[in-house]
PDB file of C-alpha atoms and ligand atoms in Angstrom:
ATOM      1  CA  MET R   1     100.737 102.807 117.412  1.00 95.00           C
ATOM      2  CA  ARG R   2     101.030  99.968 114.924  1.00 97.00           C
ATOM      3  CA  LEU R   3     103.473  97.465 116.296  1.00 98.00           C
ATOM      4  CA  VAL R   4     104.691  93.974 115.422  1.00 98.00           C
ATOM      5  CA  LEU R   5     106.203  91.821 118.165  1.00 98.00           C
ATOM      6  CA  LEU R   6     108.660  89.252 116.860  1.00 98.00           C
ATOM      7  CA  GLY R   7     110.438  86.489 118.731  1.00 97.00           C
ATOM      8  CA  PRO R   8     110.610  82.733 119.076  1.00 97.00           C
ATOM      9  CA  PRO R   9     107.770  80.722 120.628  1.00 95.00           C
ATOM     10  CA  GLY R  10     107.846  81.277 124.380  1.00 94.00           C
ATOM     11  CA  SER R  11     109.801  84.535 124.148  1.00 96.00           C
ATOM     12  CA  GLY R  12     107.012  86.417 125.938  1.00 96.00           C
ATOM     13  CA  LYS R  13     105.350  88.148 122.971  1.00 97.00           C
ATOM     14  CA  GLY R  14     101.847  87.332 124.195  1.00 96.00           C
ATOM     15  CA  THR R  15     102.581  88.351 127.771  1.00 96.00           C
ATOM     16  CA  GLN R  16     104.200  91.635 126.774  1.00 97.00           C
ATOM     17  CA  ALA R  17     101.464  92.396 124.229  1.00 97.00           C
ATOM     18  CA  ALA R  18      98.783  91.872 126.892  1.00 96.00           C
ATOM     19  CA  ARG R  19     100.544  94.486 129.063  1.00 96.00           C
ATOM     20  CA  LEU R  20     101.314  96.962 126.316  1.00 96.00           C
ATOM     21  CA  LYS R  21      97.824  96.974 124.839  1.00 96.00           C
ATOM     22  CA  VAL R  22      96.490  98.564 128.022  1.00 94.00           C
ATOM     23  CA  GLU R  23      98.911 101.467 127.951  1.00 91.00           C
ATOM     24  CA  LEU R  24      98.859 101.910 124.185  1.00 94.00           C
ATOM     25  CA  GLY R  25      95.061 101.592 124.021  1.00 96.00           C
ATOM     26  CA  VAL R  26      95.171  99.324 120.988  1.00 97.00           C
ATOM     27  CA  PRO R  27      94.062  95.709 120.517  1.00 98.00           C
ATOM     28  CA  HIS R  28      96.422  92.750 120.805  1.00 98.00           C
ATOM     29  CA  ILE R  29      96.073  90.635 117.666  1.00 98.00           C
ATOM     30  CA  SER R  30      97.561  87.185 118.162  1.00 98.00           C
ATOM     31  CA  THR R  31      97.256  84.936 115.122  1.00 98.00           C
ATOM     32  CA  GLY R  32      97.947  81.915 117.360  1.00 97.00           C
ATOM     33  CA  ASP R  33      95.022  82.904 119.656  1.00 97.00           C
ATOM     34  CA  MET R  34      92.775  83.488 116.626  1.00 98.00           C
ATOM     35  CA  LEU R  35      93.644  80.066 115.229  1.00 98.00           C
ATOM     36  CA  ARG R  36      93.134  78.360 118.601  1.00 97.00           C
ATOM     37  CA  ALA R  37      89.716  80.044 118.838  1.00 98.00           C
ATOM     38  CA  ALA R  38      88.884  78.783 115.326  1.00 98.00           C
ATOM     39  CA  VAL R  39      89.927  75.258 116.327  1.00 98.00           C
ATOM     40  CA  ALA R  40      87.843  75.429 119.510  1.00 98.00           C
ATOM     41  CA  ALA R  41      84.818  76.704 117.551  1.00 98.00           C
ATOM     42  CA  GLY R  42      85.243  74.015 114.878  1.00 98.00           C
ATOM     43  CA  THR R  43      85.170  76.522 111.997  1.00 97.00           C
ATOM     44  CA  PRO R  44      86.385  75.426 108.532  1.00 96.00           C
ATOM     45  CA  THR R  45      89.651  77.308 109.181  1.00 96.00           C
ATOM     46  CA  GLY R  46      90.013  75.615 112.544  1.00 97.00           C
ATOM     47  CA  LEU R  47      89.434  72.173 111.046  1.00 97.00           C
ATOM     48  CA  LYS R  48      92.136  72.794 108.440  1.00 96.00           C
ATOM     49  CA  ALA R  49      94.598  74.281 110.927  1.00 97.00           C
ATOM     50  CA  LYS R  50      94.361  71.874 113.862  1.00 97.00           C
ATOM     51  CA  ALA R  51      96.735  69.082 112.781  1.00 97.00           C
ATOM     52  CA  VAL R  52      99.279  71.567 111.427  1.00 97.00           C
ATOM     53  CA  MET R  53      99.252  73.504 114.695  1.00 97.00           C
ATOM     54  CA  ASP R  54      99.507  70.395 116.860  1.00 96.00           C
ATOM     55  CA  ALA R  55     102.609  69.415 114.869  1.00 95.00           C
ATOM     56  CA  GLY R  56     104.132  72.862 115.411  1.00 95.00           C
ATOM     57  CA  LYS R  57     104.209  73.603 111.667  1.00 97.00           C
ATOM     58  CA  LEU R  58     103.057  76.799 109.973  1.00 98.00           C
ATOM     59  CA  VAL R  59      99.438  77.088 108.819  1.00 98.00           C
ATOM     60  CA  SER R  60      99.163  78.156 105.171  1.00 98.00           C
ATOM     61  CA  ASP R  61      99.902  81.753 104.225  1.00 98.00           C
ATOM     62  CA  ASP R  62      96.513  82.025 102.440  1.00 98.00           C
ATOM     63  CA  ILE R  63      94.562  81.142 105.570  1.00 98.00           C
ATOM     64  CA  LEU R  64      96.586  83.564 107.671  1.00 98.00           C
ATOM     65  CA  LEU R  65      96.284  86.444 105.243  1.00 97.00           C
ATOM     66  CA  ALA R  66      92.507  86.038 104.911  1.00 97.00           C
ATOM     67  CA  MET R  67      92.174  85.922 108.692  1.00 97.00           C
ATOM     68  CA  LEU R  68      94.371  88.979 109.188  1.00 97.00           C
ATOM     69  CA  GLU R  69      92.720  90.996 106.447  1.00 97.00           C
ATOM     70  CA  GLU R  70      89.359  90.417 108.054  1.00 97.00           C
ATOM     71  CA  ARG R  71      90.669  91.311 111.525  1.00 97.00           C
ATOM     72  CA  LEU R  72      92.384  94.504 110.354  1.00 97.00           C
ATOM     73  CA  SER R  73      89.176  95.676 108.717  1.00 96.00           C
ATOM     74  CA  GLN R  74      87.450  95.892 112.108  1.00 97.00           C
ATOM     75  CA  ASP R  75      86.767  99.211 113.817  1.00 96.00           C
ATOM     76  CA  ASP R  76      88.908  98.707 116.895  1.00 96.00           C
ATOM     77  CA  VAL R  77      92.177  98.807 114.921  1.00 96.00           C
ATOM     78  CA  LYS R  78      91.686 102.372 113.747  1.00 93.00           C
ATOM     79  CA  ASN R  79      94.111 103.666 116.413  1.00 94.00           C
ATOM     80  CA  GLY R  80      96.577 100.861 115.840  1.00 97.00           C
ATOM     81  CA  PHE R  81      97.324  97.337 116.977  1.00 98.00           C
ATOM     82  CA  ILE R  82      99.931  95.017 118.433  1.00 98.00           C
ATOM     83  CA  LEU R  83     100.479  92.106 116.099  1.00 98.00           C
ATOM     84  CA  ASP R  84     101.841  88.955 117.742  1.00 98.00           C
ATOM     85  CA  GLY R  85     102.659  85.792 115.763  1.00 98.00           C
ATOM     86  CA  TYR R  86     102.540  87.378 112.309  1.00 98.00           C
ATOM     87  CA  PRO R  87     104.490  87.619 110.039  1.00 98.00           C
ATOM     88  CA  ARG R  88     106.250  84.277 110.420  1.00 98.00           C
ATOM     89  CA  ASN R  89     107.990  84.047 107.046  1.00 98.00           C
ATOM     90  CA  LEU R  90     109.099  86.418 104.296  1.00 98.00           C
ATOM     91  CA  ALA R  91     105.992  85.852 102.178  1.00 98.00           C
ATOM     92  CA  GLN R  92     103.842  86.921 105.134  1.00 98.00           C
ATOM     93  CA  ALA R  93     106.073  89.958 105.767  1.00 98.00           C
ATOM     94  CA  ASP R  94     105.572  90.994 102.170  1.00 98.00           C
ATOM     95  CA  ALA R  95     101.821  90.364 102.346  1.00 98.00           C
ATOM     96  CA  LEU R  96     101.581  92.448 105.525  1.00 98.00           C
ATOM     97  CA  ASP R  97     103.479  95.290 103.886  1.00 96.00           C
ATOM     98  CA  HIS R  98     101.029  95.314 100.983  1.00 97.00           C
ATOM     99  CA  LEU R  99      97.959  94.954 103.157  1.00 96.00           C
ATOM    100  CA  LEU R 100      98.988  97.837 105.444  1.00 97.00           C
ATOM    101  CA  ALA R 101      99.878 100.020 102.457  1.00 96.00           C
ATOM    102  CA  LYS R 102      96.451  99.261 100.967  1.00 94.00           C
ATOM    103  CA  ILE R 103      94.628 100.349 104.130  1.00 92.00           C
ATOM    104  CA  GLY R 104      96.989 103.312 104.651  1.00 94.00           C
ATOM    105  CA  GLN R 105      98.263 102.076 108.027  1.00 94.00           C
ATOM    106  CA  PRO R 106     102.021 101.477 107.794  1.00 95.00           C
ATOM    107  CA  LEU R 107     103.847  99.969 110.757  1.00 97.00           C
ATOM    108  CA  ASP R 108     105.436 102.276 113.323  1.00 96.00           C
ATOM    109  CA  ALA R 109     107.774  99.721 114.834  1.00 96.00           C
ATOM    110  CA  VAL R 110     108.827  96.101 115.042  1.00 98.00           C
ATOM    111  CA  VAL R 111     110.206  94.840 118.343  1.00 98.00           C
ATOM    112  CA  LYS R 112     112.034  91.544 118.472  1.00 98.00           C
ATOM    113  CA  LEU R 113     112.304  89.823 121.854  1.00 98.00           C
ATOM    114  CA  GLU R 114     115.569  87.929 122.081  1.00 97.00           C
ATOM    115  CA  VAL R 115     115.665  84.866 124.329  1.00 97.00           C
ATOM    116  CA  PRO R 116     118.272  82.070 124.066  1.00 95.00           C
ATOM    117  CA  SER R 117     116.987  78.638 122.997  1.00 92.00           C
ATOM    118  CA  GLN R 118     117.675  76.913 126.323  1.00 94.00           C
ATOM    119  CA  ALA R 119     115.660  79.553 128.189  1.00 95.00           C
ATOM    120  CA  ILE R 120     112.838  79.057 125.659  1.00 96.00           C
ATOM    121  CA  ILE R 121     112.851  75.300 126.190  1.00 95.00           C
ATOM    122  CA  ASP R 122     112.680  75.786 129.971  1.00 94.00           C
ATOM    123  CA  ARG R 123     109.860  78.379 129.743  1.00 93.00           C
ATOM    124  CA  VAL R 124     107.735  76.398 127.314  1.00 95.00           C
ATOM    125  CA  LYS R 125     108.093  73.293 129.507  1.00 95.00           C
ATOM    126  CA  ILE R 126     106.460  75.253 132.332  1.00 95.00           C
ATOM    127  CA  ARG R 127     103.684  76.439 129.986  1.00 93.00           C
ATOM    128  CA  PHE R 128     103.158  72.857 128.758  1.00 95.00           C
ATOM    129  CA  GLU R 129     102.700  71.642 132.330  1.00 95.00           C
ATOM    130  CA  ALA R 130     100.201  74.439 133.036  1.00 95.00           C
ATOM    131  CA  GLU R 131      98.214  74.634 129.777  1.00 94.00           C
ATOM    132  CA  HIS R 132      98.824  71.280 128.039  1.00 94.00           C
ATOM    133  CA  ARG R 133      99.103  72.826 124.571  1.00 91.00           C
ATOM    134  CA  LYS R 134     100.081  69.952 122.263  1.00 94.00           C
ATOM    135  CA  ASP R 135     102.570  72.156 120.434  1.00 95.00           C
ATOM    136  CA  ASP R 136     104.360  72.940 123.709  1.00 95.00           C
ATOM    137  CA  ASN R 137     105.393  69.309 124.000  1.00 95.00           C
ATOM    138  CA  PRO R 138     109.245  69.372 124.212  1.00 93.00           C
ATOM    139  CA  ASP R 139     109.692  67.408 120.950  1.00 93.00           C
ATOM    140  CA  VAL R 140     107.382  69.760 119.065  1.00 95.00           C
ATOM    141  CA  VAL R 141     109.056  72.819 120.617  1.00 95.00           C
ATOM    142  CA  ARG R 142     112.382  71.778 119.084  1.00 94.00           C
ATOM    143  CA  ASP R 143     110.705  71.678 115.642  1.00 95.00           C
ATOM    144  CA  ARG R 144     109.047  75.043 116.266  1.00 96.00           C
ATOM    145  CA  LEU R 145     112.418  76.576 117.163  1.00 96.00           C
ATOM    146  CA  GLN R 146     113.913  75.173 113.979  1.00 96.00           C
ATOM    147  CA  ILE R 147     111.071  76.602 111.894  1.00 97.00           C
ATOM    148  CA  TYR R 148     111.584  79.911 113.668  1.00 97.00           C
ATOM    149  CA  ALA R 149     115.298  79.922 112.799  1.00 97.00           C
ATOM    150  CA  GLN R 150     114.692  79.007 109.164  1.00 98.00           C
ATOM    151  CA  GLU R 151     111.490  80.865 108.328  1.00 98.00           C
ATOM    152  CA  THR R 152     110.913  83.621 110.867  1.00 97.00           C
ATOM    153  CA  ALA R 153     114.411  84.873 111.680  1.00 96.00           C
ATOM    154  CA  PRO R 154     114.782  86.362 108.146  1.00 97.00           C
ATOM    155  CA  VAL R 155     111.676  88.468 108.840  1.00 98.00           C
ATOM    156  CA  ALA R 156     113.722  90.456 111.382  1.00 97.00           C
ATOM    157  CA  ASP R 157     116.240  91.307 108.643  1.00 96.00           C
ATOM    158  CA  PHE R 158     113.365  92.292 106.358  1.00 97.00           C
ATOM    159  CA  PHE R 159     112.243  94.917 108.890  1.00 97.00           C
ATOM    160  CA  ALA R 160     115.810  95.895 109.808  1.00 96.00           C
ATOM    161  CA  ARG R 161     116.423  96.816 106.165  1.00 96.00           C
ATOM    162  CA  ARG R 162     113.399  99.119 106.382  1.00 94.00           C
ATOM    163  CA  GLY R 163     114.792 100.736 109.539  1.00 94.00           C
ATOM    164  CA  LYS R 164     111.868  99.487 111.650  1.00 95.00           C
ATOM    165  CA  LEU R 165     113.514  96.829 113.840  1.00 97.00           C
ATOM    166  CA  GLN R 166     114.280  97.233 117.545  1.00 97.00           C
ATOM    167  CA  VAL R 167     115.904  94.279 119.306  1.00 97.00           C
ATOM    168  CA  VAL R 168     115.079  93.887 122.992  1.00 98.00           C
ATOM    169  CA  ASP R 169     116.563  91.475 125.544  1.00 98.00           C
ATOM    170  CA  GLY R 170     113.626  89.269 126.546  1.00 98.00           C
ATOM    171  CA  VAL R 171     115.376  87.655 129.543  1.00 97.00           C
ATOM    172  CA  GLY R 172     114.476  88.945 132.999  1.00 96.00           C
ATOM    173  CA  GLN R 173     111.485  89.903 135.100  1.00 96.00           C
ATOM    174  CA  LEU R 174     108.290  90.782 133.206  1.00 96.00           C
ATOM    175  CA  ASP R 175     108.471  94.409 134.369  1.00 97.00           C
ATOM    176  CA  GLU R 176     112.084  94.731 133.239  1.00 97.00           C
ATOM    177  CA  VAL R 177     111.273  93.403 129.781  1.00 98.00           C
ATOM    178  CA  THR R 178     108.218  95.683 129.511  1.00 97.00           C
ATOM    179  CA  ALA R 179     110.418  98.646 130.466  1.00 96.00           C
ATOM    180  CA  ARG R 180     112.915  97.700 127.745  1.00 97.00           C
ATOM    181  CA  VAL R 181     110.145  97.485 125.154  1.00 97.00           C
ATOM    182  CA  ARG R 182     108.811 100.893 126.239  1.00 96.00           C
ATOM    183  CA  HIS R 183     112.311 102.283 125.946  1.00 96.00           C
ATOM    184  CA  ALA R 184     112.641 100.839 122.442  1.00 96.00           C
ATOM    185  CA  LEU R 185     109.352 102.522 121.550  1.00 95.00           C
ATOM    186  CA  ASN R 186     110.427 105.798 123.211  1.00 89.00           C
ATOM    187  CA  ARG R 187     107.571 105.532 125.652  1.00 77.00           C
ATOM    188  CA  GLU R 188     109.467 105.391 128.950  1.00 69.00           C
ATOM    189  CA  SER R 189     107.166 107.958 130.513  1.00 50.00           C
ATOM    190  CA  VAL R 190     104.113 105.736 130.186  1.00 47.00           C
ATOM    191  CA  THR R 191     103.467 103.864 133.427  1.00 45.00           C
ATOM    192  CA  ALA R 192     101.927 100.430 133.735  1.00 40.00           C
ATOM    193  CA  ASN R 193      98.677 102.155 134.731  1.00 39.00           C
ATOM    194  CA  GLY R 194      98.572 104.215 131.587  1.00 39.00           C
TER     195      GLY R 194
HETATM  196  P1  AMP S 201     101.573  80.963 118.524  1.00 68.52           P
HETATM  197  O1  AMP S 201     100.564  80.993 119.601  1.00 68.52           O
HETATM  198  O2  AMP S 201     101.841  82.307 117.908  1.00 68.52           O
HETATM  199  O3  AMP S 201     102.843  80.248 118.916  1.00 68.52           O
HETATM  200  O4  AMP S 201     100.937  80.106 117.329  1.00 68.52           O
HETATM  201  C1  AMP S 201     100.550  78.751 117.523  1.00 68.52           C
HETATM  202  C2  AMP S 201     100.519  78.039 116.200  1.00 68.52           C
HETATM  203  O5  AMP S 201      99.562  78.668 115.329  1.00 68.52           O
HETATM  204  C3  AMP S 201     101.824  78.056 115.408  1.00 68.52           C
HETATM  205  O6  AMP S 201     102.745  77.056 115.827  1.00 68.52           O
HETATM  206  C4  AMP S 201     101.318  77.813 113.992  1.00 68.52           C
HETATM  207  O7  AMP S 201     100.956  76.452 113.794  1.00 68.52           O
HETATM  208  C5  AMP S 201     100.034  78.633 113.978  1.00 68.52           C
HETATM  209  N1  AMP S 201     100.296  80.035 113.562  1.00 68.52           N
HETATM  210  C6  AMP S 201     100.160  81.176 114.300  1.00 68.52           C
HETATM  211  N2  AMP S 201     100.491  82.252 113.593  1.00 68.52           N
HETATM  212  C7  AMP S 201     100.871  81.800 112.370  1.00 68.52           C
HETATM  213  C8  AMP S 201     101.359  82.419 111.204  1.00 68.52           C
HETATM  214  N3  AMP S 201     101.548  83.743 111.128  1.00 68.52           N
HETATM  215  N4  AMP S 201     101.638  81.625 110.120  1.00 68.52           N
HETATM  216  C9  AMP S 201     101.454  80.302 110.162  1.00 68.52           C
HETATM  217  N5  AMP S 201     101.024  79.640 111.249  1.00 68.52           N
HETATM  218  C10 AMP S 201     100.732  80.372 112.348  1.00 68.52           C
END
């Protein structure tokens, strides 16, 4: 299963991906996690990305594409993947389309988690208090939501036009949301234990 999870920051993409990867048996590829690891390791990519990430802006498409191309060339993606945090604009959606066509691994589905902005602000505030991510600061979150609306929301239409988009209500208990995603993927019979 090759799946993209879309949704605003704090919509639960990472949490749902971490659950789904177990039952789907495919890796969870989070570009945000990869970038945070690069920052923590002090790699050249991390050094370039840090200030942009702290400000809640988008890291350059070139950096992201190089990172993703490298990741998708690894062995563990041969049975699929769950992509979380990419694509975040139309140029990235186009680049992903080309990259997956080149490696002969087209997407099976795109699931968008829908969560209203006020719920996002409340959720990310809790994450900020627990994890202290600079980009979860309430002022930065407002900018991130604006970037999402301007840059990332059109990506959903891009996939909808290709008949790949499923929209799922991301409000509710974790199990409820996971069940809705499974339903969208026609995998209701799969239990949380596999
Ligand atoms: P996330 O954990 O997905 O919210 O990502 C954290 C931050 O990493 C974002 O606010 C961006 O600065 C950067 N980032 C992650 N994925 C991308 C992407 N596909 N394009 C550009 N920047 C990204």
